[in-house]
PDB file of C-alpha atoms in Angstrom:
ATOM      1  CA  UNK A   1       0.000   0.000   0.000  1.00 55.00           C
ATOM      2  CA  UNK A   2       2.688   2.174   1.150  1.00 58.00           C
ATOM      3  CA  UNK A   3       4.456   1.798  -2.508  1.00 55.00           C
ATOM      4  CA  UNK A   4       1.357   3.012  -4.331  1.00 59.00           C
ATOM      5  CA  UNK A   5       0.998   5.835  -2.045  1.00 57.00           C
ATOM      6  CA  UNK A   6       4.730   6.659  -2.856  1.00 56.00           C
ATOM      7  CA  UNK A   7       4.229   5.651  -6.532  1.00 58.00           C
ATOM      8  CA  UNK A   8       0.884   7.982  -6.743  1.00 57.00           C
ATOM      9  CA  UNK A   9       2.434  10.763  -5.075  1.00 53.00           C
ATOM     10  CA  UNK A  10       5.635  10.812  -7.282  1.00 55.00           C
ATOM     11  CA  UNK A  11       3.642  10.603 -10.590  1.00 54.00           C
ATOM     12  CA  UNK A  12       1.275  13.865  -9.392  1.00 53.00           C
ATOM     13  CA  UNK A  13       4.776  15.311  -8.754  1.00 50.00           C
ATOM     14  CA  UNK A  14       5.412  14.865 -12.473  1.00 48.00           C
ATOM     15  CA  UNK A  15       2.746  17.050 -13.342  1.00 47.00           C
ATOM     16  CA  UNK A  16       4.022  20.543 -11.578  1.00 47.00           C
ATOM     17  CA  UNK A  17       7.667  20.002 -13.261  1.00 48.00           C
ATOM     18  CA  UNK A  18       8.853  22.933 -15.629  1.00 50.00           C
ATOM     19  CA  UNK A  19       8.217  21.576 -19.146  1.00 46.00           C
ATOM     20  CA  UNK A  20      10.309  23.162 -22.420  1.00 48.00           C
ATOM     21  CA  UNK A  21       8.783  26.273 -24.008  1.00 44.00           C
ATOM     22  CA  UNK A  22       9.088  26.286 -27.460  1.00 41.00           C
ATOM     23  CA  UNK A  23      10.717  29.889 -28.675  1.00 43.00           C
ATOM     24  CA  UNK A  24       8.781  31.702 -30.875  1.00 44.00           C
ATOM     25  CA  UNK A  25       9.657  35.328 -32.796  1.00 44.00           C
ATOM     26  CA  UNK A  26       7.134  38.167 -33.125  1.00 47.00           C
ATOM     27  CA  UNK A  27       7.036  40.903 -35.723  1.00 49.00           C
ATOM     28  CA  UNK A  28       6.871  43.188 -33.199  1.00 47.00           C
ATOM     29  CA  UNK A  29      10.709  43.391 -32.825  1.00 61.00           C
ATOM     30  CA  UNK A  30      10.743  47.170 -33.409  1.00 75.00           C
ATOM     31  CA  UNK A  31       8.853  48.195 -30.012  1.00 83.00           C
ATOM     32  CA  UNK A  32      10.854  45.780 -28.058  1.00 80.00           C
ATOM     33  CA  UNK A  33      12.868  48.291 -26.880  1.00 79.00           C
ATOM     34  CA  UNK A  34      10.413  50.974 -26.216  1.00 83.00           C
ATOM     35  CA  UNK A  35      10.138  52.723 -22.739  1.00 80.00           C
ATOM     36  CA  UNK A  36       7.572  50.228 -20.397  1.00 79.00           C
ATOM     37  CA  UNK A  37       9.113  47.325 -21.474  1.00 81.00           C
ATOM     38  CA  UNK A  38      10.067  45.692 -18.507  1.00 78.00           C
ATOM     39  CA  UNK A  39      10.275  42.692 -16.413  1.00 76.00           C
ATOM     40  CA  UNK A  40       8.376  40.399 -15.998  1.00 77.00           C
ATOM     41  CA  UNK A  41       6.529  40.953 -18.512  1.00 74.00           C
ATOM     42  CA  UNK A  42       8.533  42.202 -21.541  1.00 79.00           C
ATOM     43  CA  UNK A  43       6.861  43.187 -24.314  1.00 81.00           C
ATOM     44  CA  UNK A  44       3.257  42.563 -23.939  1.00 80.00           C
ATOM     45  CA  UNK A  45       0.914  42.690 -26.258  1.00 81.00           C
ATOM     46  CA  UNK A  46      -1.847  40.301 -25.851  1.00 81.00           C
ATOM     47  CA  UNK A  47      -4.892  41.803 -28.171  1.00 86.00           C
ATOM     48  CA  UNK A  48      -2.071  42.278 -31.094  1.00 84.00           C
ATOM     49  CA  UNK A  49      -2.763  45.831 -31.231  1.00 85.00           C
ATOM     50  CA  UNK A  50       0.569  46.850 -32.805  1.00 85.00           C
ATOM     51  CA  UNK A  51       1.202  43.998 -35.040  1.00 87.00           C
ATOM     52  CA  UNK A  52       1.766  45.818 -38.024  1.00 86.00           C
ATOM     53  CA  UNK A  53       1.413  49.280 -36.436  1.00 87.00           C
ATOM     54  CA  UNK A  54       3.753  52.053 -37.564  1.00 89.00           C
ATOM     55  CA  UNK A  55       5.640  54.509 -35.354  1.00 89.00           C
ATOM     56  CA  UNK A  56       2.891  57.047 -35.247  1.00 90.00           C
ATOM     57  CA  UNK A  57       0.322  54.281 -34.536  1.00 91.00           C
ATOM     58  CA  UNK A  58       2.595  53.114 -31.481  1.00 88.00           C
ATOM     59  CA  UNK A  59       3.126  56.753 -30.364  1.00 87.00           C
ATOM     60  CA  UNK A  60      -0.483  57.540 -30.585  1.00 89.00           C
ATOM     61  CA  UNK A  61      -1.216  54.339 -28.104  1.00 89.00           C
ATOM     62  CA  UNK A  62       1.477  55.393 -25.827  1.00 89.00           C
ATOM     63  CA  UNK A  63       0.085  59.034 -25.492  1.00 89.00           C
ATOM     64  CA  UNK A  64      -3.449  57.347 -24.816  1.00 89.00           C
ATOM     65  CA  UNK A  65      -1.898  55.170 -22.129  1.00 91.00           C
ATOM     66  CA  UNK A  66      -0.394  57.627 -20.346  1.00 91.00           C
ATOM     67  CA  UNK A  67      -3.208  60.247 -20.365  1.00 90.00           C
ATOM     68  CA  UNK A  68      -5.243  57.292 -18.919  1.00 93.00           C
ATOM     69  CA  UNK A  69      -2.737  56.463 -16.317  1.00 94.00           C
ATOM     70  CA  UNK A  70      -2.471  59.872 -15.001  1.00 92.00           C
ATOM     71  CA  UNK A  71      -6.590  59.761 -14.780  1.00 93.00           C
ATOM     72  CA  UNK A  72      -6.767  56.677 -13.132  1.00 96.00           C
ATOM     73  CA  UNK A  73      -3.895  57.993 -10.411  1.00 95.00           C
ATOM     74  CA  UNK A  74      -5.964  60.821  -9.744  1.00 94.00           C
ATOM     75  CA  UNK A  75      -9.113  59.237  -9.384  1.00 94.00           C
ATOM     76  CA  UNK A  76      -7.562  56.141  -7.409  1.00 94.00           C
ATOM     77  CA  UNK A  77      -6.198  58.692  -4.970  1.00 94.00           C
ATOM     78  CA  UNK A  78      -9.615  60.741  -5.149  1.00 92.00           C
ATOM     79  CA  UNK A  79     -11.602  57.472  -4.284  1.00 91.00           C
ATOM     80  CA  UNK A  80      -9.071  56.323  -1.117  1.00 90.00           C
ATOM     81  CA  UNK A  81      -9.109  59.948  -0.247  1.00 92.00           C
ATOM     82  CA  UNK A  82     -12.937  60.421   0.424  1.00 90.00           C
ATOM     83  CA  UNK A  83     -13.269  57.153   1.938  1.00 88.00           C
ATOM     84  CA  UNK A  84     -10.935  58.382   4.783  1.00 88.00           C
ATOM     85  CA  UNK A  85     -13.471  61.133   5.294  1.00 87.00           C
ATOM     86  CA  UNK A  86     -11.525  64.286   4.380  1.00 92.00           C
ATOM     87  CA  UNK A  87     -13.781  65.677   1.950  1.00 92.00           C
ATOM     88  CA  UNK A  88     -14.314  69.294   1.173  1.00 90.00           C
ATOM     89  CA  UNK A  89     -15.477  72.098   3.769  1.00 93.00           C
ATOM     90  CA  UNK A  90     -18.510  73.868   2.789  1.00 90.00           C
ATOM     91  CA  UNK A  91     -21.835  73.429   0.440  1.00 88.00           C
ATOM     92  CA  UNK A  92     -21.271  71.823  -3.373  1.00 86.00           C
ATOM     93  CA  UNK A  93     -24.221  74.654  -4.157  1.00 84.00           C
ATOM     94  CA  UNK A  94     -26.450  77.201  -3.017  1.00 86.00           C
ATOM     95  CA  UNK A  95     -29.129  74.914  -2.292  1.00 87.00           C
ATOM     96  CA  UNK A  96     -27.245  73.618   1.274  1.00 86.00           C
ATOM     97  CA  UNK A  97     -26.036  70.381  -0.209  1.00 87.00           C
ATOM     98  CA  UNK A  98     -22.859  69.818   1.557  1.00 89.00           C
ATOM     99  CA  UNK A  99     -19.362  67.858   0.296  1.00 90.00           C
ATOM    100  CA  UNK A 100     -19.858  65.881   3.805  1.00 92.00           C
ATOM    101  CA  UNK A 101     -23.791  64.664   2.385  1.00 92.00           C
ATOM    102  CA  UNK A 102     -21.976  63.841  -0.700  1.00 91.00           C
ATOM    103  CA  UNK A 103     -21.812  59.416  -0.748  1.00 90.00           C
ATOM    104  CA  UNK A 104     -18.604  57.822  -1.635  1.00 88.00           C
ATOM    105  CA  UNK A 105     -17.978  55.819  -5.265  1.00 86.00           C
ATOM    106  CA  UNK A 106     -20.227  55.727  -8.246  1.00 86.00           C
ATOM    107  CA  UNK A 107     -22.964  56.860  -5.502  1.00 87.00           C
ATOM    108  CA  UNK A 108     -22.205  59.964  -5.658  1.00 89.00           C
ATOM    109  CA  UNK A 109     -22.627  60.784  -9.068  1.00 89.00           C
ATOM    110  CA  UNK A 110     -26.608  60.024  -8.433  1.00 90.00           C
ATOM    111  CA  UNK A 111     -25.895  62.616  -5.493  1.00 91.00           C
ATOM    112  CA  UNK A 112     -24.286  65.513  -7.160  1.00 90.00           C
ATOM    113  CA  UNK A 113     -26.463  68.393  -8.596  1.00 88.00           C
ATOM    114  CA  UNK A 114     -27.362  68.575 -11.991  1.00 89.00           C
ATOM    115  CA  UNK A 115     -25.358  71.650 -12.771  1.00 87.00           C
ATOM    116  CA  UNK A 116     -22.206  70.164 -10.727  1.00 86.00           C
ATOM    117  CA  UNK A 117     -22.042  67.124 -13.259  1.00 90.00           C
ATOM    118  CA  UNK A 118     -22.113  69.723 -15.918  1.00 92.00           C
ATOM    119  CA  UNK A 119     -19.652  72.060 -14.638  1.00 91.00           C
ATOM    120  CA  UNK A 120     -17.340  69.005 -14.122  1.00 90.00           C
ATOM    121  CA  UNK A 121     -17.816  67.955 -17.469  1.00 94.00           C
ATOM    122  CA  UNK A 122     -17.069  71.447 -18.994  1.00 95.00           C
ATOM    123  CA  UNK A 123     -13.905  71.424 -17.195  1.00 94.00           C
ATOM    124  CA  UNK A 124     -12.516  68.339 -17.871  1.00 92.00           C
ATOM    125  CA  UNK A 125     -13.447  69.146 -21.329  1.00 93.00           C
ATOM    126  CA  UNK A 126     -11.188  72.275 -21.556  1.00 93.00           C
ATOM    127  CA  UNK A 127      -8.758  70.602 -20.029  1.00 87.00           C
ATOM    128  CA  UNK A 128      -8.920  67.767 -22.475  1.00 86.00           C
ATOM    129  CA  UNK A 129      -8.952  70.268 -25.201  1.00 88.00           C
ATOM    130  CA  UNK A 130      -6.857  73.645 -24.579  1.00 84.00           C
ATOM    131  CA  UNK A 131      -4.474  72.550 -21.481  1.00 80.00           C
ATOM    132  CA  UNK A 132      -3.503  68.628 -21.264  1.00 77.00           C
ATOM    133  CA  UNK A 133      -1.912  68.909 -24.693  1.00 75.00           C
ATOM    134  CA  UNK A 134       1.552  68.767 -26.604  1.00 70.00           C
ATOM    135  CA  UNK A 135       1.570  72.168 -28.016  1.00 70.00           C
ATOM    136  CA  UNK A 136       5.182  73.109 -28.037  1.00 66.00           C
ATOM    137  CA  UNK A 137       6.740  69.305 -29.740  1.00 74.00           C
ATOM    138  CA  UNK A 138       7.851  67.948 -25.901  1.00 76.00           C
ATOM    139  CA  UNK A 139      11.088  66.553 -25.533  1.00 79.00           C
ATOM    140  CA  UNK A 140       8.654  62.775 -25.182  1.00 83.00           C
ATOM    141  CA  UNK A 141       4.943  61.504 -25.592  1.00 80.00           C
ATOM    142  CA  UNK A 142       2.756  63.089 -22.892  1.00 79.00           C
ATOM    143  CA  UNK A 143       5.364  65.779 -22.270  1.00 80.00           C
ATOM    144  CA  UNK A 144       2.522  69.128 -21.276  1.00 77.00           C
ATOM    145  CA  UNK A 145       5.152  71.096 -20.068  1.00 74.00           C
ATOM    146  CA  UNK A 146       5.055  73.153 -22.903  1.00 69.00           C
ATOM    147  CA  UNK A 147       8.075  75.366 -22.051  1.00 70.00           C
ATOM    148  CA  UNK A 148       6.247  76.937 -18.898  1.00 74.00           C
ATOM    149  CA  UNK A 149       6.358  74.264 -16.272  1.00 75.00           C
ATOM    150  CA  UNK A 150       9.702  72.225 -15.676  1.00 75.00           C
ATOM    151  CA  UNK A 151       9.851  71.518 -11.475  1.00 78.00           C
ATOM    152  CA  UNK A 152      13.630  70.750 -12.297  1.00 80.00           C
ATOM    153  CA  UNK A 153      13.361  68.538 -14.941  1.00 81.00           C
ATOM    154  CA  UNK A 154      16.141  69.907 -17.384  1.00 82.00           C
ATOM    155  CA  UNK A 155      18.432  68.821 -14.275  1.00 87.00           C
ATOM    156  CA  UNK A 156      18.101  65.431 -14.366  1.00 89.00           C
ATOM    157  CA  UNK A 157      20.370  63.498 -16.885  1.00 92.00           C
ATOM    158  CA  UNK A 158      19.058  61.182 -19.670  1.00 90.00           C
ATOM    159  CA  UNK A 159      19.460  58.071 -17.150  1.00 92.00           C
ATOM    160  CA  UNK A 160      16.998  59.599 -14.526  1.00 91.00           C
ATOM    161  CA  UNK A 161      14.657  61.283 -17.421  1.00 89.00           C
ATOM    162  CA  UNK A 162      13.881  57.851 -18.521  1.00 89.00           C
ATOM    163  CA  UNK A 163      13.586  55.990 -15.181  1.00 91.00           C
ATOM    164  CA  UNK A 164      11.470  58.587 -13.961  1.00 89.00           C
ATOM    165  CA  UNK A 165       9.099  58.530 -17.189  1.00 89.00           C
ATOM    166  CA  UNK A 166       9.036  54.756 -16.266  1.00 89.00           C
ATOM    167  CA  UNK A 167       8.242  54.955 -12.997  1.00 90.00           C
ATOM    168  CA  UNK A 168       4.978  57.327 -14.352  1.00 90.00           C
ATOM    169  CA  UNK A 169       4.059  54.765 -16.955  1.00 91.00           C
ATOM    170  CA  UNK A 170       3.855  51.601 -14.235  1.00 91.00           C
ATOM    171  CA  UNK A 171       2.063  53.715 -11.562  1.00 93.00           C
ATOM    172  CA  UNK A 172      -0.342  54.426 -14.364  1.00 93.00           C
ATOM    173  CA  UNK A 173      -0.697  50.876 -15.327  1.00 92.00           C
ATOM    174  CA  UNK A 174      -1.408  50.124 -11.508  1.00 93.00           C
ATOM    175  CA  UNK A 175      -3.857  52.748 -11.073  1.00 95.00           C
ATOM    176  CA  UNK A 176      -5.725  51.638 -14.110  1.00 95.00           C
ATOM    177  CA  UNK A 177      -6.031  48.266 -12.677  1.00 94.00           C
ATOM    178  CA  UNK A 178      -6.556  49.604  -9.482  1.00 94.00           C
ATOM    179  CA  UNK A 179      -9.515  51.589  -9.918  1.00 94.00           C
ATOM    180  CA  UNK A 180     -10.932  49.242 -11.751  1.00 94.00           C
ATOM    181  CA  UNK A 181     -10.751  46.644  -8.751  1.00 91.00           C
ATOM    182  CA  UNK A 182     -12.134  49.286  -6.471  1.00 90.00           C
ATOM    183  CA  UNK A 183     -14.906  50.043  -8.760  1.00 90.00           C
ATOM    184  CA  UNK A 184     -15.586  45.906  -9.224  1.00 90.00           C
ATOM    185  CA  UNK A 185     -15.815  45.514  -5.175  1.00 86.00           C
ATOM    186  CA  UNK A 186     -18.013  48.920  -4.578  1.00 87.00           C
ATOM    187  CA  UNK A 187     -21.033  47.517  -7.367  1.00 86.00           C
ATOM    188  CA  UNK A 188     -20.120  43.149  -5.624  1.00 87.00           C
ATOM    189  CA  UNK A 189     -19.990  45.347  -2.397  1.00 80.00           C
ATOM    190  CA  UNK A 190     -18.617  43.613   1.126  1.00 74.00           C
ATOM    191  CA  UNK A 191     -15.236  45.324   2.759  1.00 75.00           C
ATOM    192  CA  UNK A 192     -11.745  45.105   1.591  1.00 73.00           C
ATOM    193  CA  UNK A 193      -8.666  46.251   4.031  1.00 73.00           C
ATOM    194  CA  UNK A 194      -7.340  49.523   3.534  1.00 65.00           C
ATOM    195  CA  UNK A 195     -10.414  51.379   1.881  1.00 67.00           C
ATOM    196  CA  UNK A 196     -13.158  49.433   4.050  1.00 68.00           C
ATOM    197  CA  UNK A 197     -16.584  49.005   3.828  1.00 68.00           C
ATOM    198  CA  UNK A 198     -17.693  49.249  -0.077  1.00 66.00           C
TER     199      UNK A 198
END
């Protein structure tokens, strides 16, 4: 009995061993070496949107991605902010409506005036169209400095310029995905550490 035991328990073994991966090429050799490449994940690319994408076409995804990021890290932050109950002093209009009466989450969108939603809207909309934008040729994609904000970037060397643009690009990823998990558990609702009660 003992030998079958041994026998069974030796051929399940079998089964979690490393096997050979075959090594394939891609086409996508030319954006293998692109900023956000990086371990360990390497290039990754799993819908095939660049197979057969030009420069411009890769540069134009980038540009997306990090817009996005930079949304998602605000709005990340935004979300663990007000759960910690710091919200706004004051009224959100003249009506009394307070930032305190104002729920948490995709809640609070039912909760917000009207006119509030609108306002918001307009804003991000000039933002979107005459500030967040690449009007002097930046020195990279998503570069909105546009000669008139630098916070001592021109002082950093090429080294630091591109592990700091890095750094921007995976905190974006993580926000993306992180959002999105926070927005998942608020609608399946329960409590998760950190932010609490959804």
């Amino acid at each position: 009995m003992k030998l079958i035991i041994a026998a069974t328990l030796a051929a399940s073994a079998a089964a979690f061993a490393p096997s050979k991966v075959a090594q394939t090429t891609t086409s996508l050799s030319a954006f293998e070496g692109e900023l956000g490449v990086q371990q360990p994940l390497g290039f990754f690319d799993p819908l095939g949107m660049l197979d057969d994408a030009s420069q411009d076409q890769f540069d134009r995804l980038r540009f997306v991605e990090i817009k996005h990021g930079r949304v998602a890290q605000l709005a990340f932050l935004g979300n663990i902010i007000t759960r910690t109950g710091l919200k706004f002093p004051g009224d959100i209009d003249f009506s009394g409506t307070s930032f305190e009466s104002i729920p948490n989450g995709w809640a609070a969108v039912d909760a917000i005036p009207d006119k509030g939603l609108l306002q918001m809207l307009l804003f991000v909309g000039w933002l979107e169209l005459l500030v967040m934008k690449d009007v002097t040729g930046g020195e990279f994609i998503g570069d909105f400095r546009n000669n008139y904000i630098d916070f001592g970037w021109d002082n950093f060397d090429e080294e630091t310029k591109l592990q700091k643009r890095a750094i921007e690009l995976n905190n974006g990823r993580a926000a993306m995905f992180g959002i999105l998990g926070l927005m998942m558990h608020e609608q399946l609702g329960g409590s998760i550490p950190i932010v609490g009660q959804m």
